[in-house]
Coordinates of C-alpha atoms in Angstrom, one line a residue:
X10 CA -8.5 129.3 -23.4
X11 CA -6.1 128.3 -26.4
X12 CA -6.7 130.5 -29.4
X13 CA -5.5 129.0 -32.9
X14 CA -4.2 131.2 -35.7
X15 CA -2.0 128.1 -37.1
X16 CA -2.9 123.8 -37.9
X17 CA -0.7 121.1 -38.9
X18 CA -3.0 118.2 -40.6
X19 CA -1.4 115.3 -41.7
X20 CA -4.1 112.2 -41.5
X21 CA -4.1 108.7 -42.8
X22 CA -7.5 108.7 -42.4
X23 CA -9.2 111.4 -43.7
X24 CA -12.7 111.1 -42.9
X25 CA -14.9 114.5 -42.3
X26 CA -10.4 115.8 -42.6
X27 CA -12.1 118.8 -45.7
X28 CA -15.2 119.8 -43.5
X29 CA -13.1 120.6 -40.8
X30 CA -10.4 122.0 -42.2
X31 CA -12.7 124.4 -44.9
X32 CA -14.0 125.4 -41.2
X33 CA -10.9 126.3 -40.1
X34 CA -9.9 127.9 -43.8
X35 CA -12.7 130.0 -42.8
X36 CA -12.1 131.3 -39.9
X37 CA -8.5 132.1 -41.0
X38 CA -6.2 129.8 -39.7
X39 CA -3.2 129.0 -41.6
X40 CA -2.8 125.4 -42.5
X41 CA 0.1 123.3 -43.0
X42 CA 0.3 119.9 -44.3
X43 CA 1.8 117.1 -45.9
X44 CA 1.8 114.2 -48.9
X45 CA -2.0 113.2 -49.1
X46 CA -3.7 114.9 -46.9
X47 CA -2.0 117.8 -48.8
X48 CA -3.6 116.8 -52.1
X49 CA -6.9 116.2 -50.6
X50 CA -7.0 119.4 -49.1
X51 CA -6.0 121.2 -52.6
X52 CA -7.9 119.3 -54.6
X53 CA -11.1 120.2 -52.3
X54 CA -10.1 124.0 -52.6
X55 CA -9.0 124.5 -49.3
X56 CA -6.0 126.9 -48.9
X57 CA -3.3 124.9 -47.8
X58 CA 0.4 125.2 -47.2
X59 CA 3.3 122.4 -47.5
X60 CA 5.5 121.4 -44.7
X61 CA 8.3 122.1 -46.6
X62 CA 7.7 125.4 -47.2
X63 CA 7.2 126.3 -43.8
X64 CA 10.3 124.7 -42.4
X65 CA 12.5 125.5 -45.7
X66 CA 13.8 121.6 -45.8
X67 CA 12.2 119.3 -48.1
X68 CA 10.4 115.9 -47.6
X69 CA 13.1 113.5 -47.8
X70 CA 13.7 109.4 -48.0
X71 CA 10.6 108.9 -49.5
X72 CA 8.5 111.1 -47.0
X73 CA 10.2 109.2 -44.1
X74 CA 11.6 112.6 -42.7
X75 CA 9.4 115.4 -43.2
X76 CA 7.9 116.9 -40.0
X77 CA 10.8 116.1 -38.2
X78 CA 12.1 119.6 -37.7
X79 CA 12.8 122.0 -35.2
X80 CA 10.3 124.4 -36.7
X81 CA 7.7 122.1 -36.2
X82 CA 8.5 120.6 -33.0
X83 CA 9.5 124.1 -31.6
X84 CA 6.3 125.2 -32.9
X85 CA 4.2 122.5 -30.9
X86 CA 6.5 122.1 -27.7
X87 CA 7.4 125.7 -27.4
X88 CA 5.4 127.3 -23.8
X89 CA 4.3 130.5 -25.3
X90 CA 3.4 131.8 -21.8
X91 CA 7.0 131.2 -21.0
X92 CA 9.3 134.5 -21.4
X93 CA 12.2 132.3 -22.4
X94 CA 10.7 129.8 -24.4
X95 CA 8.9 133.2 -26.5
X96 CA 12.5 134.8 -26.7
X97 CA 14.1 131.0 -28.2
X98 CA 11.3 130.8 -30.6
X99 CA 11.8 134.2 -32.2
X100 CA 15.8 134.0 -32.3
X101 CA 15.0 131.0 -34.4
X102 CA 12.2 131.8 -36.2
X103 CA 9.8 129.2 -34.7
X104 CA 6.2 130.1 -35.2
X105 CA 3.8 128.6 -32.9
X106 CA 1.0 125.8 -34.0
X107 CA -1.5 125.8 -31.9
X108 CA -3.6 122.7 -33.4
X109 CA -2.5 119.1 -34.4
X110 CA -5.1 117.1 -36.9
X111 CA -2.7 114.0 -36.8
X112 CA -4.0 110.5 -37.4
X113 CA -1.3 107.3 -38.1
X114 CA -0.5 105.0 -40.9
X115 CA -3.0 102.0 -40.9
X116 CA 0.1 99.6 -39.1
X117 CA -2.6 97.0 -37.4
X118 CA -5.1 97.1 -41.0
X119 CA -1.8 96.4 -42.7
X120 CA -0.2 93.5 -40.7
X121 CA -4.2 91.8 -40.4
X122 CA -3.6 91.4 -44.3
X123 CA -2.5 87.6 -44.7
X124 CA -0.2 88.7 -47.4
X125 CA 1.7 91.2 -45.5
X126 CA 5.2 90.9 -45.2
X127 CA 7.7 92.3 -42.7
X128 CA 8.9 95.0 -45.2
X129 CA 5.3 96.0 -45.9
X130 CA 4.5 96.0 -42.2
X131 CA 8.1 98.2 -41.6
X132 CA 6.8 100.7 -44.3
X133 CA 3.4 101.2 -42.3
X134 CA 5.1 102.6 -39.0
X135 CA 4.7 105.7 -38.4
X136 CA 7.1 107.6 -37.1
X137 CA 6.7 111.5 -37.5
X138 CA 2.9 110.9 -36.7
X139 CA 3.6 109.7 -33.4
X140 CA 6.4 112.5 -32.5
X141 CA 3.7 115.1 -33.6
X142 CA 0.9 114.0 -31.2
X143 CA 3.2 113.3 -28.5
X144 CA 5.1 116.9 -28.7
X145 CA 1.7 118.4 -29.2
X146 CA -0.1 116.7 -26.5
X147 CA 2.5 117.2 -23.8
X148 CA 2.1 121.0 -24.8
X149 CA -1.8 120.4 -24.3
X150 CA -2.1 124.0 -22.0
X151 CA -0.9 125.8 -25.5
X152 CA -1.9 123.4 -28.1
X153 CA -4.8 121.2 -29.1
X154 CA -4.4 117.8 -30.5
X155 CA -7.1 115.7 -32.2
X156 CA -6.2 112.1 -33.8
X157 CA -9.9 110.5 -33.7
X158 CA -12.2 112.1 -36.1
X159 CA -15.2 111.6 -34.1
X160 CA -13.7 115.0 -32.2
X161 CA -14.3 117.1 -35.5
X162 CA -17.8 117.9 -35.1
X163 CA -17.4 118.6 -30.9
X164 CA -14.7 120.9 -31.8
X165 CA -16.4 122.9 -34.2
X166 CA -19.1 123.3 -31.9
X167 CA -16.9 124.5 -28.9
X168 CA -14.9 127.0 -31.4
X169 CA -18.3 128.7 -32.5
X170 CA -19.9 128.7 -28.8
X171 CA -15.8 130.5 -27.4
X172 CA -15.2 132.5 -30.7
X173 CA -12.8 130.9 -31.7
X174 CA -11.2 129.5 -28.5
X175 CA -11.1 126.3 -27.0
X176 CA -10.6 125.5 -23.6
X177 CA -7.7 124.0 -22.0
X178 CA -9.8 121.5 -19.9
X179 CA -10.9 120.3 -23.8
X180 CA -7.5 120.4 -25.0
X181 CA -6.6 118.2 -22.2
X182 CA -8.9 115.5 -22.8
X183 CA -7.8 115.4 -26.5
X184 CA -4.3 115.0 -25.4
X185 CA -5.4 112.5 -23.2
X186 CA -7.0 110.1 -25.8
X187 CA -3.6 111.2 -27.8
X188 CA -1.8 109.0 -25.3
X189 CA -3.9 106.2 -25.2
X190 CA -4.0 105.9 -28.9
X191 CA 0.1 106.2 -29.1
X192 CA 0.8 103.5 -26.5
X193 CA -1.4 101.0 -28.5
X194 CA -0.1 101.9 -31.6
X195 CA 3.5 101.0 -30.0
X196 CA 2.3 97.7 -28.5
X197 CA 0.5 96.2 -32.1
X198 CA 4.0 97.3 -33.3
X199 CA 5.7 95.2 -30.3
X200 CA 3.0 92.4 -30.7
X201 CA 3.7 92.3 -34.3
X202 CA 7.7 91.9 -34.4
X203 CA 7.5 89.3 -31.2
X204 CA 4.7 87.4 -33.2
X205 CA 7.6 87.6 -36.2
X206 CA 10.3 85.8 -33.5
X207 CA 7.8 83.3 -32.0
X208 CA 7.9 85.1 -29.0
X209 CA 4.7 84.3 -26.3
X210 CA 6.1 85.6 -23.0
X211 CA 8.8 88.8 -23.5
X212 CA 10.4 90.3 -20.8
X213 CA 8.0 93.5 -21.2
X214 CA 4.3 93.1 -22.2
X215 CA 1.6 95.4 -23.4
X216 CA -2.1 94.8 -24.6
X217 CA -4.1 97.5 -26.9
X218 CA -8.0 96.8 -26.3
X219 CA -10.5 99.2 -28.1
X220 CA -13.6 100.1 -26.0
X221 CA -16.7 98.4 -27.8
X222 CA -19.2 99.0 -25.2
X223 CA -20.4 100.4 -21.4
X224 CA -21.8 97.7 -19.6
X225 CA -25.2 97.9 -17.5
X226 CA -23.0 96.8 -14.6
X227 CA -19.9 94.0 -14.0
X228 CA -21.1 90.4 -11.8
X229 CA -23.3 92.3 -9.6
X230 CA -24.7 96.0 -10.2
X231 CA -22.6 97.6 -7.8
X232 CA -19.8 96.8 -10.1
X233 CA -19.2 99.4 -12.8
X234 CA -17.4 97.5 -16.4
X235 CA -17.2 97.8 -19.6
X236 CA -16.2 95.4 -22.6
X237 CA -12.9 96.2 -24.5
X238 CA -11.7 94.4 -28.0
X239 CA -8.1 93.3 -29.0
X240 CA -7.3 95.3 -31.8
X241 CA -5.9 92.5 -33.7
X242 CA -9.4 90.4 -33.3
X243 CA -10.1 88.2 -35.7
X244 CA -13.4 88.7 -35.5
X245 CA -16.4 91.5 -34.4
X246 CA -18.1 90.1 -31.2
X247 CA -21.5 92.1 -32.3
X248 CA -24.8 91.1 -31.5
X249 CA -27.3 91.3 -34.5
X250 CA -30.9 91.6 -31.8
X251 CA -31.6 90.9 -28.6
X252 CA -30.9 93.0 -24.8
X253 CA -27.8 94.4 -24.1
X254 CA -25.1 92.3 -23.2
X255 CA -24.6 91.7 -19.3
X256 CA -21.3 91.0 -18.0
X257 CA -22.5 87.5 -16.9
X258 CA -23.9 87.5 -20.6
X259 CA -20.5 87.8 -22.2
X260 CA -18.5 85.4 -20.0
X261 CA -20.9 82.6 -20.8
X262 CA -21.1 83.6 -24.8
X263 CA -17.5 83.2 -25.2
X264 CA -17.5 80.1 -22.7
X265 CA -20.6 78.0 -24.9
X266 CA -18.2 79.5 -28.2
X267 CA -14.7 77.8 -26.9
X268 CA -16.3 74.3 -26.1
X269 CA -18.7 73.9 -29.9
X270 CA -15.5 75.7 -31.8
X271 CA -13.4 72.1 -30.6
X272 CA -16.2 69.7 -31.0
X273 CA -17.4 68.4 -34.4
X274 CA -19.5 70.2 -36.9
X275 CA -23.0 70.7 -35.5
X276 CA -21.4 70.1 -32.5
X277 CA -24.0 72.2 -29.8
X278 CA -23.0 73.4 -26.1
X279 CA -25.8 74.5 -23.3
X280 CA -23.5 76.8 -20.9
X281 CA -25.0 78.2 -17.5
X282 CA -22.6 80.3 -15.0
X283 CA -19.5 79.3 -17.1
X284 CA -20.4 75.8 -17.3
X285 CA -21.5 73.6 -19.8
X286 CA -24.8 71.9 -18.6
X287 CA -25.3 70.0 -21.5
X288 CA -23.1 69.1 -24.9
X289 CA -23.6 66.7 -27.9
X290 CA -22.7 66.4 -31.5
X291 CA -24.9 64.7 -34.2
X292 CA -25.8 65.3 -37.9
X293 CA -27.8 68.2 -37.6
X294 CA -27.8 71.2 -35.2
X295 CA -31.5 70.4 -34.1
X296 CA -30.4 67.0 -33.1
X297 CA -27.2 68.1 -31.4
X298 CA -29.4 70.4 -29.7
X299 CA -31.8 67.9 -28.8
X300 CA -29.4 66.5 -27.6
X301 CA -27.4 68.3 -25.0
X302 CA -30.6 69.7 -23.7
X303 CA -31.6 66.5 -22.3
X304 CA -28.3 66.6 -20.2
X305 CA -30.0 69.1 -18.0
X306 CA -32.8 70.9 -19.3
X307 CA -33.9 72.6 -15.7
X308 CA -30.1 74.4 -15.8
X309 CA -30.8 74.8 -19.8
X310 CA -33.5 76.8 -19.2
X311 CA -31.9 80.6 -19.2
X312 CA -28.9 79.3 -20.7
X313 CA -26.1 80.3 -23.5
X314 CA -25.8 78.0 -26.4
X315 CA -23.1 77.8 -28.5
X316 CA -23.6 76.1 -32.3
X317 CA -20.3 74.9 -34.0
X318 CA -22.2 75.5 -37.4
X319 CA -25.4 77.4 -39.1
X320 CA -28.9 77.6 -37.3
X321 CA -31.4 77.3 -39.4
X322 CA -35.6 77.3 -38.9
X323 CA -36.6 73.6 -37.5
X324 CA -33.2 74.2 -34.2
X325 CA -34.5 78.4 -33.8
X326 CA -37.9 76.5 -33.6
X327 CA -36.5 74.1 -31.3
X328 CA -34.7 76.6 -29.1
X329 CA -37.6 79.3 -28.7
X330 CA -39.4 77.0 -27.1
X331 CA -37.8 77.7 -23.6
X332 CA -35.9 81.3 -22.7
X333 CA -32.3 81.3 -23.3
X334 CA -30.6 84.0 -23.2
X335 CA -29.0 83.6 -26.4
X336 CA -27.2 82.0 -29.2
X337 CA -23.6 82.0 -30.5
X338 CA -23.1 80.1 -34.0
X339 CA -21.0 80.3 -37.2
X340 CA -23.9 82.0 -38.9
X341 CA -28.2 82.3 -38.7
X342 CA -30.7 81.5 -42.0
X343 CA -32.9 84.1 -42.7
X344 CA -35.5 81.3 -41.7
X345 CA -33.9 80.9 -38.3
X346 CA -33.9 84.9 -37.8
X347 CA -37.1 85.1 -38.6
X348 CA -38.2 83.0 -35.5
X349 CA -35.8 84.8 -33.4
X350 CA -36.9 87.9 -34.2
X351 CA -40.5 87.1 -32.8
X352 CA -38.3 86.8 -29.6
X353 CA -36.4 90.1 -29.4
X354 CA -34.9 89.5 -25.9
X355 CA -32.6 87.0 -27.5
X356 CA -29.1 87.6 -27.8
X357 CA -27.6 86.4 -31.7
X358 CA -24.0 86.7 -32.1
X359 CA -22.3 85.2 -35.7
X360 CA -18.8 84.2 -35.2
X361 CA -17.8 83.1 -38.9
X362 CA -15.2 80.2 -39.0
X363 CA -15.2 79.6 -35.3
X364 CA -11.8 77.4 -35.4
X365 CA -10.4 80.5 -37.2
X366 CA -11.9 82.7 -34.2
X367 CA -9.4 81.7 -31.5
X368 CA -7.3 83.4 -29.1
X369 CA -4.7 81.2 -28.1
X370 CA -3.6 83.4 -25.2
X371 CA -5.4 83.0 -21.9
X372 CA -5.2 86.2 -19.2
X373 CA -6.0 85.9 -15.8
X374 CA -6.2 89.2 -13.6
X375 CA -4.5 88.9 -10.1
X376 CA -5.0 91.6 -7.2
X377 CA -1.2 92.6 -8.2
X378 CA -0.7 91.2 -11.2
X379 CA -1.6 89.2 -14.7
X380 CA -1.3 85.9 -15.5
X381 CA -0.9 84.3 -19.0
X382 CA -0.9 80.7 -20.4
X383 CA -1.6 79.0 -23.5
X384 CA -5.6 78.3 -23.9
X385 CA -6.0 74.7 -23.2
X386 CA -6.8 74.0 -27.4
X387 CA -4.3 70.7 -27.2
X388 CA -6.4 67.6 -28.6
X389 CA -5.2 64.0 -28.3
X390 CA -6.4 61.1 -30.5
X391 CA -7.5 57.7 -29.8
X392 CA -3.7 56.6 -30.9
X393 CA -2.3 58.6 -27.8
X394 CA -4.4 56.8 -25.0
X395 CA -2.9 54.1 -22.9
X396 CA -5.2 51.1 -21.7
X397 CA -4.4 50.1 -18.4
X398 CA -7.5 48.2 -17.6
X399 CA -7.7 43.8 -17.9
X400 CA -10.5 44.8 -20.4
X401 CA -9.8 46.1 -23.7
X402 CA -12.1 48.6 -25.3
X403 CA -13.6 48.3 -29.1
X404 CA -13.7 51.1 -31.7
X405 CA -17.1 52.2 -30.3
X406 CA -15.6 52.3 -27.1
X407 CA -13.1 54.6 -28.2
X408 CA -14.9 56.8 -30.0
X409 CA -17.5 57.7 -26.7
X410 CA -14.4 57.8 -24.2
X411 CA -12.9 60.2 -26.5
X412 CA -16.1 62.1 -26.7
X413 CA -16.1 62.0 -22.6
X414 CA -12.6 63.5 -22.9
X415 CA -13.4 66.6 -25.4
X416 CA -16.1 67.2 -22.5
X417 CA -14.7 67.4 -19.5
X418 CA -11.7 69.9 -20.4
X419 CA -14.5 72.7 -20.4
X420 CA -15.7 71.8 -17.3
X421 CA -14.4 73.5 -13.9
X422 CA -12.3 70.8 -11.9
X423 CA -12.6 68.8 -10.1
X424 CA -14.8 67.7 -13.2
X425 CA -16.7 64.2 -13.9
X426 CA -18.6 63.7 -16.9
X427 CA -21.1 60.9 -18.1
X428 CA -21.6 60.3 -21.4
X429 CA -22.5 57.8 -24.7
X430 CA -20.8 58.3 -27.8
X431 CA -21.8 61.7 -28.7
X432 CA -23.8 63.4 -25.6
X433 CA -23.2 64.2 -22.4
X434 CA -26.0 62.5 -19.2
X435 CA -24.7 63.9 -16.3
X436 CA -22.1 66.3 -15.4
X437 CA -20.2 67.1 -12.0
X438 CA -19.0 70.3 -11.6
X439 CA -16.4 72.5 -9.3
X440 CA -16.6 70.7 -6.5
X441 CA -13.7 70.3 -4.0
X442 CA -13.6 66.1 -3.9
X443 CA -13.5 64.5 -6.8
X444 CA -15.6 61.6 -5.6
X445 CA -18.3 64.3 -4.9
X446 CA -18.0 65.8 -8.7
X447 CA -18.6 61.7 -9.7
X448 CA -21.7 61.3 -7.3
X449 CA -23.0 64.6 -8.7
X450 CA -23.0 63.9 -12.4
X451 CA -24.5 60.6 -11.7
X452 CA -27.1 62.1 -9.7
X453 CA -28.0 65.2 -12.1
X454 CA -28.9 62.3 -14.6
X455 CA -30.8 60.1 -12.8
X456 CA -32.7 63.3 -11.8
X457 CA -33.5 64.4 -15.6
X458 CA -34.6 60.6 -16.0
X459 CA -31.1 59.5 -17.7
X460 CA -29.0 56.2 -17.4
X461 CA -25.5 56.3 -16.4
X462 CA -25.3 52.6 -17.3
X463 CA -22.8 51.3 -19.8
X464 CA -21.6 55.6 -19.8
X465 CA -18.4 56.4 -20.2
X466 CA -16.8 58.7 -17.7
X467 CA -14.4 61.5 -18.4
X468 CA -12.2 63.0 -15.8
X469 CA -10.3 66.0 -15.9
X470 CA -7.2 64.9 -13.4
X471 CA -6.3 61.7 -12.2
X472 CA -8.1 59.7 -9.5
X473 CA -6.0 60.2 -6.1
X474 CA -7.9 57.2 -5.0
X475 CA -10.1 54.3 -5.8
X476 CA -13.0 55.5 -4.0
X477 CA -13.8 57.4 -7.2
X478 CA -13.6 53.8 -9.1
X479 CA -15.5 52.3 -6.9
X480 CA -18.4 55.5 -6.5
X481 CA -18.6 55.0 -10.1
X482 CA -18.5 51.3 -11.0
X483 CA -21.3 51.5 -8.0
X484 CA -23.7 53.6 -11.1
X485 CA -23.0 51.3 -13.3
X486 CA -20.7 53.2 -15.7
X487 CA -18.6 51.1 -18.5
X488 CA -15.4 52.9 -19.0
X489 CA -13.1 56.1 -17.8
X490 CA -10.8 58.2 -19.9
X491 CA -8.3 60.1 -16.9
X492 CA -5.1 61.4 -17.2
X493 CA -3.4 58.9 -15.0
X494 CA -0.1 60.0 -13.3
X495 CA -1.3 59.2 -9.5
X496 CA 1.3 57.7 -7.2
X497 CA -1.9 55.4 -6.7
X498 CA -2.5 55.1 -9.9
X499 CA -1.5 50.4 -9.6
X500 CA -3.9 51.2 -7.0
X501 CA -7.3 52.7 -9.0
X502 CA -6.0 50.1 -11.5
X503 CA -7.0 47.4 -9.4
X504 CA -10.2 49.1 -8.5
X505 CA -10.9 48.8 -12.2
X506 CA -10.0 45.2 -12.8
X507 CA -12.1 44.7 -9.7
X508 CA -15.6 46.4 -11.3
X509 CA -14.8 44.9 -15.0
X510 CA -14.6 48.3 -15.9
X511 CA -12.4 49.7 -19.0
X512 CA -9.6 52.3 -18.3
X513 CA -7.7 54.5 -20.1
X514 CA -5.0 56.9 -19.7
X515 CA -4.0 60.1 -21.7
X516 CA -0.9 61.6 -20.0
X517 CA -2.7 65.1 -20.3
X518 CA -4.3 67.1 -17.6
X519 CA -7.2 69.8 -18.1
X520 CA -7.5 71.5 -15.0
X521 CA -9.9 74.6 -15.5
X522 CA -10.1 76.5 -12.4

């Protein structure tokens, strides 16, 4: 058990800092502290001592150097059930502290502030913050170390229930957290400066993720997980009603959010197990909705829709109608929440601004290791394509084989899509041949009852051979959008020419595996 006589405080945030510090006025420990939290403390009444006094050196540099000392490092490292460490401390007057109340300058709040510049961001590292929780926490078998607030009340509890004691196994889990929060405060710091150079892949990389939630379970239940936030997120992935978030639930919500967030306003996606199963933009969200629903409504059933604007009463009235297991969009009426709320199974997340919203980093877990890419956000326009077909295409043809072309970059190669000029008919998904992926999408819309004829076709990589051409000029399709790039390419070409079908290239691949 580690019995205080002595506390250092020194907090940035200073949340519940007087309750527990009266508390430990109290019970006659000796406090020591610095700058604000040294105000705050006096002005509440709360006997309180400065740093300075204690070590005999005053706060210099503007309060850059002022717990930097041997007397209070000594005090936090020293071992006092070491003989020698005991002896070293007295020859040089080191008293022992045997609590830390340390929490950092707000360095991530600052640098989030558009108007932030490097010198302000420089000012807002802390650098005697860190040295105290680190010294403190390594000593956690003689000292005890708290930097989250939420650890006030728990530690008042345990000092009452020990008389005054706390127990090293407490002491160590504090020191614990201690860690964690250090290393992320280093890596925003890192993040921050290689952000400042344009750097994307250093040499050395960290992520800081704050946990936001225990998960039921991961893809199955025997899988334990948990969902963890970047602490430079742009934006709160909260749900305002509905069950707890699944795994499976959260993969598919930021899946329907990436494909509406590129689309047009009112732009609406149906996403089941990661694919879209239906996506179409038209002048309202109801429409749009309408819409992409007819793409596949047995798949939509159960789904996760993502709305590229506001839903308001006549699309909630529209989307109750079936179970879905819920909605992301850049905001709900109170009309719209109304409806839902009749339906409180329903997941509603608000993502203001989702264009704003979006992590251009992609990461990719391996067994040994992590990759990281750019996200696939690169658009093209309609003065990037290249016609390579006999047949030219008009305006209108360009405007629905760049809709097909927007679609299929969401869906998991090898990917086909069918579409008119704002709505996907039939989609073809993951499969292994890309002829199968065209057969697929052509068949999932006949089976809902929609014509393929006169579509255009979007496809993700280039056609390795013509069988595709001719699998799809045998539906009846008008015109495909592909990358081009195949050393077959005269070859699908011809297959084109052949079917009077229009063909154009874009010189981009979308790959999603």
């Amino acid at each position: 058990m580690i019995e205080i006589k002595r506390a250092l405080v020194s907090v940035s945030d200073k949340s519940g800092i007087t309750d527990v510090c009266s508390f430990l006025a109290q019970n006659g420990v000796e406090i020591l502290s610095t700058g604000g939290t040294y105000d705050a403390l006096s002005k509440a009444g709360i006997p309180v001592r400065k740093v300075e006094d204690f070590t005999g050196f005053p706060e210099i540099l503007h309060g850059r150097v002022k717990t930097l000392h041997p007397k209070v490092h000594g005090g936090l490292l020293g071992d006092t059930t070491n003989p020698d460490h005991l002896k070293q401390m007295q020859e040089n007057q080191i008293l022992p502290i045997e609590l830390v109340i340390v929490n950092l300058y707000p360095f991530v709040k600052t640098v989030m502030n558009p108007d932030c510049k490097l010198e302000d961001a420089i000012e807002n590292i802390d650098i005697g913050g860190p040295s105290m929780l680190r010294s403190a926490a390594k000593n956690h078998k003689n000292v005890v170390v708290m930097t989250d607030p939420k650890d006030y009340a728990p530690f008042m509890e345990e000092w009452k229930k020990n008389s005054g004691k706390i127990s090293r196994e407490t002491a160590f889990g504090y020191a614990t957290k201690v860690f964690s929060e250090t290393a992320s405060y280093d890596t925003a710091i890192a993040t921050y400066f290689n952000g400042k150079l344009g750097i994307k892949f250093p040499d050395k990389i960290s992520f800081a993720f704050t946990k936001k939630q225990k998960l039921r379970y991961g893809e199955n239940p025997h899988q334990e997980a948990a969902f963890y936030e970047p602490i430079f997120a742009k934006s709160e992935f909260d749900a305002l009603q509905g069950k707890e978030l699944s795994f499976n639930n959260m993969l598919d919500f930021d899946a329907a959010f990436h494909v509406a967030s590129l689309l047009p306003k009112n732009a609406v996606s149906i996403v089941k197990h990661l694919n879209p199963c239906g996506i179409a933009f038209g002048d309202t969200v109801l429409e749009s909705f309408e819409l992409a629903r007819k793409t596949d409504p047995i798949s939509a059933f159960g789904g996760i829709i993502g709305v590229h604007g506001i839903v308001d009463k006549a699309s909630a009235e529209e989307i109750t109608k079936n179970f879905v297991e819920g909605v992301i969009a850049e905001g709900f009426t109170d009309e719209a929440l109304e409806i839902f709320s009749k339906k409180q199974n329903v997941r509603l997340i608000p993502i203001a601004k989702f264009s704003e919203a979006l992590d251009e980093m992609d990461l990719r877990s391996l067994h040994h290791g992590l990759l990281i890419q750019n996200r696939d956000f690169d658009l093209i326009t309609a003065k990037d394509l290249k016609v390579v077909s006999k047949i030219k295409p008009t305006e209108d043809d360009i405007e629905g084989l760049m809709f097909a072309w927007n679609c299929v970059k969401f869906i998991k190669s090898n990917a086909i899509v069918y579409t008119d000029q704002n709505a996907t008919l039939g989609i073809g998904a993951g499969q292994m041949s890309r002829v199968d992926s065209v057969e697929l999408g052509a068949m999932k819309a006949q089976k809902v009852g929609l014509s393929v004829v006169g579509s255009y076709v979007g496809s993700d990589a280039f056609f390795p051979f013509r069988d595709g051409i001719d699998a799809i000029a045998k539906v009846g399709a008008k015109a495909i959008i592909q990358p081009g790039g195949s050393i077959r390419d005269e070859e699908v070409i011809q297959a084109a020419d052949e079917h009077g079908l229009i063909m154009v290239f874009t010189g981009m691949r979308h790959f999603r595996h």
